[in-house]
Tab-separated table of C-alpha atoms and ligand atoms in Angstrom:
chain	number	residue	atom	x	y	z
A	1	MET	CA	0.000	0.000	0.000
A	2	SER	CA	1.325	3.399	-0.955
A	3	THR	CA	0.500	4.970	2.417
A	4	ARG	CA	2.475	2.530	4.547
A	5	ALA	CA	5.540	3.604	6.508
A	6	SER	CA	8.919	2.087	5.716
A	7	GLN	CA	9.974	-0.998	7.644
A	8	LYS	CA	12.689	1.077	9.273
A	9	ALA	CA	10.294	3.796	10.443
A	10	ALA	CA	7.880	1.163	11.716
A	11	ARG	CA	10.555	-0.290	13.996
A	12	PHE	CA	10.708	2.601	16.449
A	13	THR	CA	8.246	4.916	18.155
A	14	GLU	CA	8.318	8.677	18.438
A	15	SER	CA	10.534	10.096	21.164
A	16	VAL	CA	9.049	9.544	24.627
A	17	ILE	CA	11.113	12.434	25.978
A	18	ARG	CA	9.757	14.934	23.498
A	19	GLU	CA	6.252	13.492	24.006
A	20	MET	CA	6.568	14.204	27.741
A	21	THR	CA	7.324	17.852	26.957
A	22	ARG	CA	4.128	18.036	24.912
A	23	LEU	CA	2.170	16.470	27.806
A	24	ALA	CA	3.790	18.903	30.250
A	25	ASN	CA	2.563	21.817	28.129
A	26	LEU	CA	-0.903	20.282	27.832
A	27	HIS	CA	-1.301	19.860	31.605
A	28	GLY	CA	0.588	22.977	32.668
A	29	ALA	CA	3.091	20.757	34.457
A	30	VAL	CA	6.575	21.717	35.632
A	31	ASN	CA	8.735	20.169	32.940
A	32	LEU	CA	11.555	18.138	34.442
A	33	SER	CA	11.487	15.719	31.514
A	34	GLN	CA	13.367	17.063	28.494
A	35	GLY	CA	16.961	18.189	29.028
A	36	PHE	CA	16.776	21.829	28.031
A	37	PRO	CA	17.653	24.749	30.313
A	38	ASP	CA	14.856	27.218	31.099
A	39	PHE	CA	17.338	29.985	31.931
A	40	PRO	CA	19.019	32.437	29.537
A	41	ALA	CA	22.046	31.637	27.395
A	42	PRO	CA	25.259	33.684	27.925
A	43	VAL	CA	24.790	37.335	26.907
A	44	GLU	CA	27.961	37.501	24.811
A	45	VAL	CA	27.054	34.366	22.843
A	46	LYS	CA	23.602	35.759	22.013
A	47	GLN	CA	25.182	39.100	21.065
A	48	ALA	CA	27.568	37.320	18.683
A	49	ALA	CA	24.590	35.633	16.963
A	50	ARG	CA	22.791	38.977	16.592
A	51	GLU	CA	25.930	40.564	15.157
A	52	ALA	CA	26.391	37.718	12.697
A	53	ILE	CA	22.880	38.195	11.324
A	54	ALA	CA	23.265	41.991	11.251
A	55	GLY	CA	26.562	41.454	9.408
A	56	ASP	CA	24.724	39.350	6.801
A	57	VAL	CA	26.144	35.965	7.640
A	58	ASN	CA	22.930	34.655	6.138
A	59	GLN	CA	23.920	32.205	3.425
A	60	TYR	CA	25.134	28.599	3.507
A	61	ALA	CA	28.329	28.111	5.427
A	62	ILE	CA	30.833	25.625	3.980
A	63	THR	CA	28.952	22.333	4.237
A	64	TRP	CA	31.321	20.809	6.825
A	65	GLY	CA	31.297	23.969	8.937
A	66	ALA	CA	32.437	27.587	9.023
A	67	LYS	CA	36.207	27.777	9.273
A	68	THR	CA	36.105	29.991	12.389
A	69	LEU	CA	34.030	27.400	14.255
A	70	ARG	CA	36.085	24.418	13.081
A	71	ASP	CA	39.242	26.217	14.165
A	72	ALA	CA	37.708	26.925	17.577
A	73	ILE	CA	36.608	23.281	17.987
A	74	ALA	CA	40.074	21.970	17.104
A	75	ARG	CA	41.838	24.508	19.349
A	76	LYS	CA	39.610	23.816	22.361
A	77	PHE	CA	39.953	20.013	22.126
A	78	GLN	CA	43.699	20.266	21.807
A	79	GLN	CA	44.055	22.770	24.660
A	80	LEU	CA	41.810	20.848	27.040
A	81	TYR	CA	42.845	17.282	26.316
A	82	GLY	CA	46.162	17.470	24.470
A	83	VAL	CA	44.772	15.730	21.382
A	84	PRO	CA	45.805	17.459	18.122
A	85	VAL	CA	42.895	18.019	15.730
A	86	ASP	CA	43.183	19.237	12.124
A	87	PRO	CA	40.223	21.588	11.544
A	88	GLU	CA	40.541	21.148	7.784
A	89	ARG	CA	40.358	17.364	7.698
A	90	GLU	CA	38.988	16.150	11.016
A	91	VAL	CA	35.986	18.303	11.985
A	92	THR	CA	32.416	18.270	10.656
A	93	VAL	CA	29.890	20.777	11.975
A	94	THR	CA	26.326	19.401	12.025
A	95	CYS	CA	22.770	20.307	13.033
A	96	GLY	CA	23.220	19.418	16.678
A	97	SER	CA	25.099	16.450	18.014
A	98	THR	CA	21.963	14.509	17.091
A	99	GLU	CA	22.861	14.877	13.428
A	100	ALA	CA	26.527	14.215	14.182
A	101	MET	CA	25.543	10.840	15.680
A	102	ILE	CA	23.226	9.682	12.894
A	103	ALA	CA	25.566	10.981	10.165
A	104	THR	CA	28.429	9.090	11.835
A	105	LEU	CA	26.501	5.836	12.126
A	106	LEU	CA	25.289	6.101	8.516
A	107	ALA	CA	28.862	6.825	7.437
A	108	VAL	CA	30.596	3.948	9.230
A	109	LEU	CA	28.064	1.118	9.626
A	110	ASP	CA	26.822	-1.372	7.081
A	111	PRO	CA	23.643	-3.437	7.368
A	112	GLY	CA	24.402	-6.420	9.588
A	113	ASP	CA	27.259	-4.726	11.441
A	114	GLU	CA	26.935	-4.839	15.206
A	115	VAL	CA	27.150	-1.772	17.379
A	116	ILE	CA	27.530	-2.031	21.150
A	117	VAL	CA	25.455	0.358	23.243
A	118	PHE	CA	25.508	0.727	27.033
A	119	GLU	CA	22.101	0.481	28.625
A	120	PRO	CA	20.265	2.505	29.919
A	121	PHE	CA	21.009	4.655	26.879
A	122	TYR	CA	20.068	8.057	25.515
A	123	GLU	CA	16.951	7.120	23.584
A	124	ASN	CA	18.167	8.338	20.151
A	125	TYR	CA	20.816	5.616	19.891
A	126	GLY	CA	18.218	2.846	19.337
A	127	PRO	CA	16.511	4.444	16.289
A	128	ASP	CA	19.928	5.664	15.062
A	129	ALA	CA	21.175	2.063	14.955
A	130	ILE	CA	18.002	0.906	13.163
A	131	LEU	CA	18.223	3.703	10.586
A	132	SER	CA	21.805	2.741	9.835
A	133	GLY	CA	20.819	-0.902	9.396
A	134	ALA	CA	23.080	-2.082	12.201
A	135	ILE	CA	22.275	-4.505	14.989
A	136	PRO	CA	22.562	-3.003	18.465
A	137	ARG	CA	24.004	-5.187	21.242
A	138	PHE	CA	23.347	-3.886	24.722
A	139	VAL	CA	25.623	-3.986	27.753
A	140	LYS	CA	24.032	-3.145	31.096
A	141	LEU	CA	25.203	-0.370	33.395
A	142	ARG	CA	24.125	-1.363	36.891
A	143	PRO	CA	23.365	0.903	39.838
A	144	PRO	CA	24.467	2.197	42.269
A	145	LEU	CA	27.652	3.113	40.351
A	146	TRP	CA	26.222	2.264	36.932
A	147	SER	CA	29.310	0.175	36.290
A	148	PHE	CA	29.412	-2.612	33.716
A	149	ASP	CA	30.596	-6.165	34.142
A	150	PRO	CA	33.809	-6.474	32.070
A	151	GLU	CA	32.761	-10.023	31.145
A	152	ASP	CA	29.446	-8.728	29.729
A	153	LEU	CA	31.380	-6.265	27.616
A	154	LYS	CA	33.872	-8.860	26.379
A	155	ARG	CA	30.992	-11.151	25.402
A	156	ALA	CA	29.281	-8.325	23.503
A	157	PHE	CA	32.267	-7.945	21.160
A	158	THR	CA	32.027	-10.377	18.219
A	159	GLU	CA	33.619	-10.613	14.790
A	160	LYS	CA	30.704	-8.480	13.533
A	161	THR	CA	31.320	-5.621	15.967
A	162	ARG	CA	32.029	-2.452	14.052
A	163	ALA	CA	31.615	0.160	16.779
A	164	ILE	CA	30.760	0.920	20.384
A	165	VAL	CA	28.788	3.980	21.440
A	166	ILE	CA	29.858	5.583	24.723
A	167	ASN	CA	28.191	8.551	26.353
A	168	THR	CA	30.183	10.139	29.149
A	169	PRO	CA	29.125	12.026	31.254
A	170	ASN	CA	26.063	9.877	30.784
A	171	ASN	CA	22.428	10.542	30.116
A	172	PRO	CA	20.297	9.230	31.853
A	173	THR	CA	22.430	7.857	34.697
A	174	GLY	CA	24.825	10.717	35.492
A	175	LYS	CA	27.694	8.231	35.327
A	176	VAL	CA	31.129	9.539	34.407
A	177	PHE	CA	33.166	6.681	32.909
A	178	THR	CA	36.488	6.277	34.722
A	179	ARG	CA	39.861	6.124	32.997
A	180	GLU	CA	40.077	2.427	33.936
A	181	GLU	CA	36.707	1.640	32.375
A	182	LEU	CA	37.557	3.581	29.236
A	183	THR	CA	40.928	1.846	29.027
A	184	LEU	CA	39.243	-1.556	29.112
A	185	ILE	CA	36.800	-0.445	26.402
A	186	ALA	CA	39.722	0.899	24.330
A	187	GLU	CA	41.606	-2.402	24.624
A	188	LEU	CA	38.591	-4.293	23.298
A	189	VAL	CA	38.045	-1.764	20.508
A	190	LEU	CA	41.687	-2.133	19.465
A	191	ALA	CA	41.631	-5.927	19.719
A	192	HIS	CA	38.533	-6.110	17.486
A	193	ASP	CA	39.649	-3.443	15.041
A	194	ALA	CA	36.453	-1.525	15.864
A	195	LEU	CA	35.544	2.149	16.297
A	196	ALA	CA	34.615	4.149	19.393
A	197	ILE	CA	31.836	6.678	18.930
A	198	THR	CA	31.711	8.885	21.991
A	199	ASP	CA	29.007	11.386	22.817
A	200	GLU	CA	30.711	13.888	25.130
A	201	ILE	CA	28.055	16.577	25.102
A	202	TYR	CA	28.097	16.900	28.926
A	203	GLU	CA	31.909	17.100	29.160
A	204	HIS	CA	31.819	20.256	31.327
A	205	ILE	CA	29.015	19.234	33.682
A	206	LEU	CA	30.870	17.301	36.380
A	207	TYR	CA	30.452	16.999	40.171
A	208	ASP	CA	32.467	16.042	43.245
A	209	GLY	CA	35.820	16.252	41.469
A	210	ALA	CA	34.844	13.870	38.648
A	211	VAL	CA	37.155	14.181	35.640
A	212	HIS	CA	36.095	13.809	32.010
A	213	VAL	CA	38.426	11.535	30.047
A	214	PRO	CA	37.854	11.743	26.298
A	215	MET	CA	38.232	8.406	24.553
A	216	ALA	CA	40.365	10.040	21.829
A	217	ALA	CA	43.006	10.903	24.465
A	218	LEU	CA	43.729	7.239	25.267
A	219	PRO	CA	46.763	5.657	23.558
A	220	GLY	CA	46.046	4.533	19.998
A	221	MET	CA	42.440	5.724	20.120
A	222	ALA	CA	42.479	9.076	18.271
A	223	GLU	CA	42.795	7.107	15.007
A	224	ARG	CA	39.631	5.126	15.699
A	225	THR	CA	37.425	7.474	17.716
A	226	ILE	CA	34.637	9.741	16.558
A	227	THR	CA	34.030	12.371	19.236
A	228	ILE	CA	30.587	13.927	19.157
A	229	ASN	CA	29.767	17.176	20.890
A	230	GLY	CA	27.808	20.370	20.465
A	231	MET	CA	26.801	23.769	21.781
A	232	SER	CA	23.423	22.699	23.206
A	233	LYS	CA	24.316	21.815	26.763
A	234	THR	CA	27.554	23.702	27.384
A	235	TYR	CA	26.146	27.064	26.243
A	236	SER	CA	22.460	26.447	27.084
A	237	VAL	CA	21.322	26.785	23.458
A	238	THR	CA	19.586	23.481	22.708
A	239	GLY	CA	17.407	25.161	20.065
A	240	TRP	CA	20.307	26.474	18.016
A	241	ARG	CA	21.152	23.049	16.643
A	242	VAL	CA	24.912	23.327	16.333
A	243	GLY	CA	26.983	20.206	16.940
A	244	TRP	CA	30.050	18.508	15.514
A	245	ALA	CA	32.007	15.311	15.013
A	246	ILE	CA	35.783	15.049	15.361
A	247	ALA	CA	37.187	12.033	13.523
A	248	PRO	CA	40.285	10.912	11.612
A	249	PRO	CA	40.427	12.211	8.011
A	250	LEU	CA	39.124	9.095	6.212
A	251	LEU	CA	36.108	8.803	8.489
A	252	THR	CA	35.565	12.554	8.384
A	253	GLY	CA	35.375	12.330	4.587
A	254	ALA	CA	32.525	9.808	4.870
A	255	ILE	CA	30.755	11.746	7.647
A	256	ARG	CA	30.944	14.983	5.637
A	257	LYS	CA	29.370	13.335	2.597
A	258	VAL	CA	26.463	11.942	4.620
A	259	HIS	CA	26.054	15.243	6.463
A	260	ASP	CA	26.012	17.245	3.224
A	261	PHE	CA	23.152	15.222	1.765
A	262	LEU	CA	21.237	15.095	5.059
A	263	THR	CA	21.204	18.794	5.906
A	264	VAL	CA	23.856	20.710	3.861
A	265	GLY	CA	24.853	22.600	6.974
A	266	ALA	CA	24.055	24.060	10.366
A	267	ALA	CA	22.771	27.650	10.760
A	268	ALA	CA	25.559	29.929	9.532
A	269	PRO	CA	25.147	32.881	11.957
A	270	LEU	CA	24.905	30.514	14.911
A	271	GLN	CA	28.129	28.804	13.846
A	272	GLN	CA	29.733	32.244	13.968
A	273	ALA	CA	28.466	32.716	17.529
A	274	GLY	CA	29.769	29.242	18.316
A	275	ALA	CA	33.294	30.299	17.445
A	276	LEU	CA	33.065	33.013	20.113
A	277	ALA	CA	31.422	30.683	22.639
A	278	LEU	CA	34.183	28.085	22.355
A	279	ALA	CA	36.752	30.753	23.182
A	280	LEU	CA	35.106	31.720	26.501
A	281	PRO	CA	37.538	31.686	29.442
A	282	GLU	CA	37.980	28.736	31.814
A	283	ALA	CA	35.878	30.509	34.462
A	284	TYR	CA	32.784	30.112	32.269
A	285	TYR	CA	33.038	26.318	32.501
A	286	SER	CA	33.780	26.163	36.222
A	287	ASP	CA	30.820	28.498	36.896
A	288	LEU	CA	28.604	26.284	34.722
A	289	ALA	CA	29.574	23.162	36.675
A	290	ALA	CA	29.141	24.958	40.025
A	291	ALA	CA	25.675	26.207	39.057
A	292	TYR	CA	24.623	22.671	38.107
A	293	ALA	CA	26.049	21.311	41.360
A	294	ARG	CA	23.780	23.779	43.218
A	295	ARG	CA	20.759	22.635	41.208
A	296	ARG	CA	21.605	19.010	41.951
A	297	GLU	CA	21.765	19.823	45.672
A	298	ARG	CA	18.434	21.605	45.379
A	299	LEU	CA	16.511	18.793	43.672
A	300	LEU	CA	17.922	15.568	45.123
A	301	PRO	CA	16.737	16.072	48.725
A	302	VAL	CA	13.299	17.091	47.410
A	303	LEU	CA	13.053	13.797	45.539
A	304	GLU	CA	14.236	11.800	48.532
A	305	ARG	CA	11.694	13.496	50.791
A	306	ALA	CA	8.985	12.737	48.209
A	307	GLY	CA	9.806	9.015	48.445
A	308	PHE	CA	12.037	8.379	45.434
A	309	ARG	CA	15.199	6.313	45.747
A	310	VAL	CA	17.793	8.493	44.079
A	311	HIS	CA	20.975	7.553	42.178
A	312	ARG	CA	23.248	10.527	42.776
A	313	PRO	CA	24.728	11.687	39.451
A	314	ASN	CA	28.436	12.435	39.016
A	315	GLY	CA	27.909	14.372	35.816
A	316	ALA	CA	25.322	15.655	33.285
A	317	TYR	CA	22.080	17.151	34.594
A	318	TYR	CA	19.761	14.214	35.152
A	319	VAL	CA	18.921	11.986	38.042
A	320	MET	CA	17.603	8.442	37.702
A	321	THR	CA	15.259	7.433	40.503
A	322	GLU	CA	13.503	4.272	41.643
A	323	ILE	CA	9.735	4.483	42.180
A	324	ASP	CA	9.065	1.168	43.948
A	325	GLY	CA	9.118	2.862	47.364
A	326	LEU	CA	6.145	4.918	46.218
A	327	GLY	CA	4.188	1.763	45.467
A	328	TRP	CA	4.443	1.918	41.677
A	329	ASP	CA	5.872	-0.679	39.331
A	330	ASP	CA	4.857	0.804	35.987
A	331	ASP	CA	6.951	3.810	35.017
A	332	VAL	CA	4.662	4.912	32.179
A	333	GLU	CA	1.541	4.820	34.369
A	334	PHE	CA	3.424	6.642	37.100
A	335	ALA	CA	4.760	9.326	34.730
A	336	ARG	CA	1.216	9.919	33.434
A	337	TYR	CA	-0.102	10.202	36.988
A	338	LEU	CA	2.710	12.585	37.883
A	339	VAL	CA	2.141	14.883	34.910
A	340	GLU	CA	-1.678	14.861	35.119
A	341	LYS	CA	-2.358	14.790	38.861
A	342	ILE	CA	0.771	16.184	40.516
A	343	GLY	CA	1.832	18.528	37.730
A	344	VAL	CA	5.432	17.434	37.240
A	345	ALA	CA	6.714	15.895	33.997
A	346	VAL	CA	9.445	13.245	34.043
A	347	VAL	CA	10.677	10.631	31.582
A	348	PRO	CA	9.609	6.996	32.143
A	349	GLY	CA	12.651	4.795	32.706
A	350	SER	CA	11.587	2.268	30.057
A	351	SER	CA	12.462	4.719	27.281
A	352	PHE	CA	16.143	4.151	28.105
A	353	TYR	CA	16.080	0.358	27.736
A	354	ALA	CA	15.646	-2.073	24.845
A	355	ASP	CA	13.319	-4.177	27.007
A	356	PRO	CA	10.834	-1.773	28.652
A	357	LYS	CA	10.586	-4.088	31.688
A	358	ASP	CA	14.144	-3.161	32.688
A	359	GLY	CA	13.155	0.471	33.294
A	360	SER	CA	9.637	-0.079	34.601
A	361	ARG	CA	10.547	1.047	38.130
A	362	GLN	CA	12.588	4.066	37.167
A	363	VAL	CA	11.914	7.628	36.096
A	364	ARG	CA	14.391	10.332	35.125
A	365	PHE	CA	14.306	13.930	36.325
A	366	ALA	CA	16.217	16.753	34.582
A	367	PHE	CA	17.485	19.582	36.782
A	368	CYS	CA	18.699	22.057	34.158
A	369	LYS	CA	16.133	24.494	35.512
A	370	ARG	CA	15.815	27.856	37.296
A	371	ASP	CA	15.448	27.953	41.093
A	372	GLU	CA	11.812	29.059	40.680
A	373	THR	CA	11.090	26.000	38.519
A	374	LEU	CA	12.673	23.653	41.053
A	375	ASP	CA	10.813	25.451	43.895
A	376	GLU	CA	7.522	24.905	42.093
A	377	ALA	CA	8.392	21.240	41.478
A	378	GLU	CA	9.056	20.898	45.215
A	379	ARG	CA	5.670	22.416	46.093
A	380	ARG	CA	3.917	20.018	43.740
A	381	LEU	CA	5.868	16.910	44.738
A	382	PHE	CA	4.893	17.659	48.333
A	383	LYS	CA	1.422	16.362	47.382
A	384	LEU	CA	2.798	12.985	46.255
A	385	ARG	CA	1.908	10.097	48.564
A	386	PRO	CA	2.889	6.416	48.377
A	387	ARG	CA	0.113	4.296	46.887
B	1	PLP	C1	23.582	12.242	25.474
B	1	PLP	C2	22.968	13.231	24.569
B	1	PLP	N1	23.413	13.339	23.318
B	1	PLP	C3	22.879	14.203	22.459
B	1	PLP	C4	21.828	15.030	22.827
B	1	PLP	C5	21.246	15.977	21.814
B	1	PLP	O1	22.088	17.035	21.622
B	1	PLP	P1	21.951	18.106	20.457
B	1	PLP	O2	21.052	19.193	20.973
B	1	PLP	O3	23.348	18.601	20.258
B	1	PLP	O4	21.408	17.444	19.257
B	1	PLP	C6	21.321	14.961	24.111
B	1	PLP	C7	20.187	15.811	24.520
B	1	PLP	O5	19.530	15.600	25.493
B	1	PLP	C8	21.905	14.037	25.007
B	1	PLP	O6	21.461	13.912	26.251
């Protein structure tokens, strides 16, 4: 029938996270579901965008990214992590890190290839794997530390493994992968001649002295790592849709081709503003992390008092919680109750697992929100009672 969806499109549902935002708007709920800040972006970054438009930076940038932004991306990565990056041959600017991820998977995976994904995972990775025709193999991260069993990981690598997706600091768990864990992953990647695809979009949002170790900085890994990042989280501009992929030249060539035919390019004036943003002084990043640490300290006790069992995050701006203490064992039912009757929107845990059962007693809160928003969430959660 001509009106049917493709088999690929039929194999995944629409985003639960974005659906929760729509429900939050419908019910006038405090939205602690989707990970976007409700506070202003830095003044100087917004000013740079205004100036770029006023200066008529209004036409297509070079498809793989404006030179000023690519230079800034390469310089920042090298300065922070000591990994040299050639902005001419190793950087592709995309429409958000979302496009960087799908363009990368389409560029490096063939149908039938296997891609290893840690679970719970950021929900996009499932559909991304399907769209690229690859077979995802999941390795569990287990609370309280969200660590993985090295034996599980070794078993997940097969002769068909082409890549492993790592997200550190991690959404939804708040885990920051340690150097030891990353070293073990790197050894397996090297032994299987595979690729590491690392989503490092929360690299600056770290707590309690946690340190971000980029996979590309480990010995032998720069040649086989695609590092994905973007402006969304670090500069509080999730709606600008500017992201990038750093990869060795051969892979970058493939990523650039896919990117060109997917979107041509990211918004030119916002790329210009990105170049300024990436040159902000160190203090900007330490202030950002400190502000998120305060928000974490604000929300976590509220959740504990409300009856949630809380897994304290080490990085990113989410907290995974267990709802069994509140008498619920169905995360979707609970999230609906919470948004409709209590007026707080969260993301059901099942959206982060291949088998929904695995997340049926969890929900995720986002705390990238103003004090007033968190205060209002506290007032509303005060009404929550165990069933
Ligand atoms: C782990 C992770 N990667 C990527 C994204 C999307 O980022 P972008 O706005 O750059 O597409 C998000 C947003 O929540 C995320 O949590």
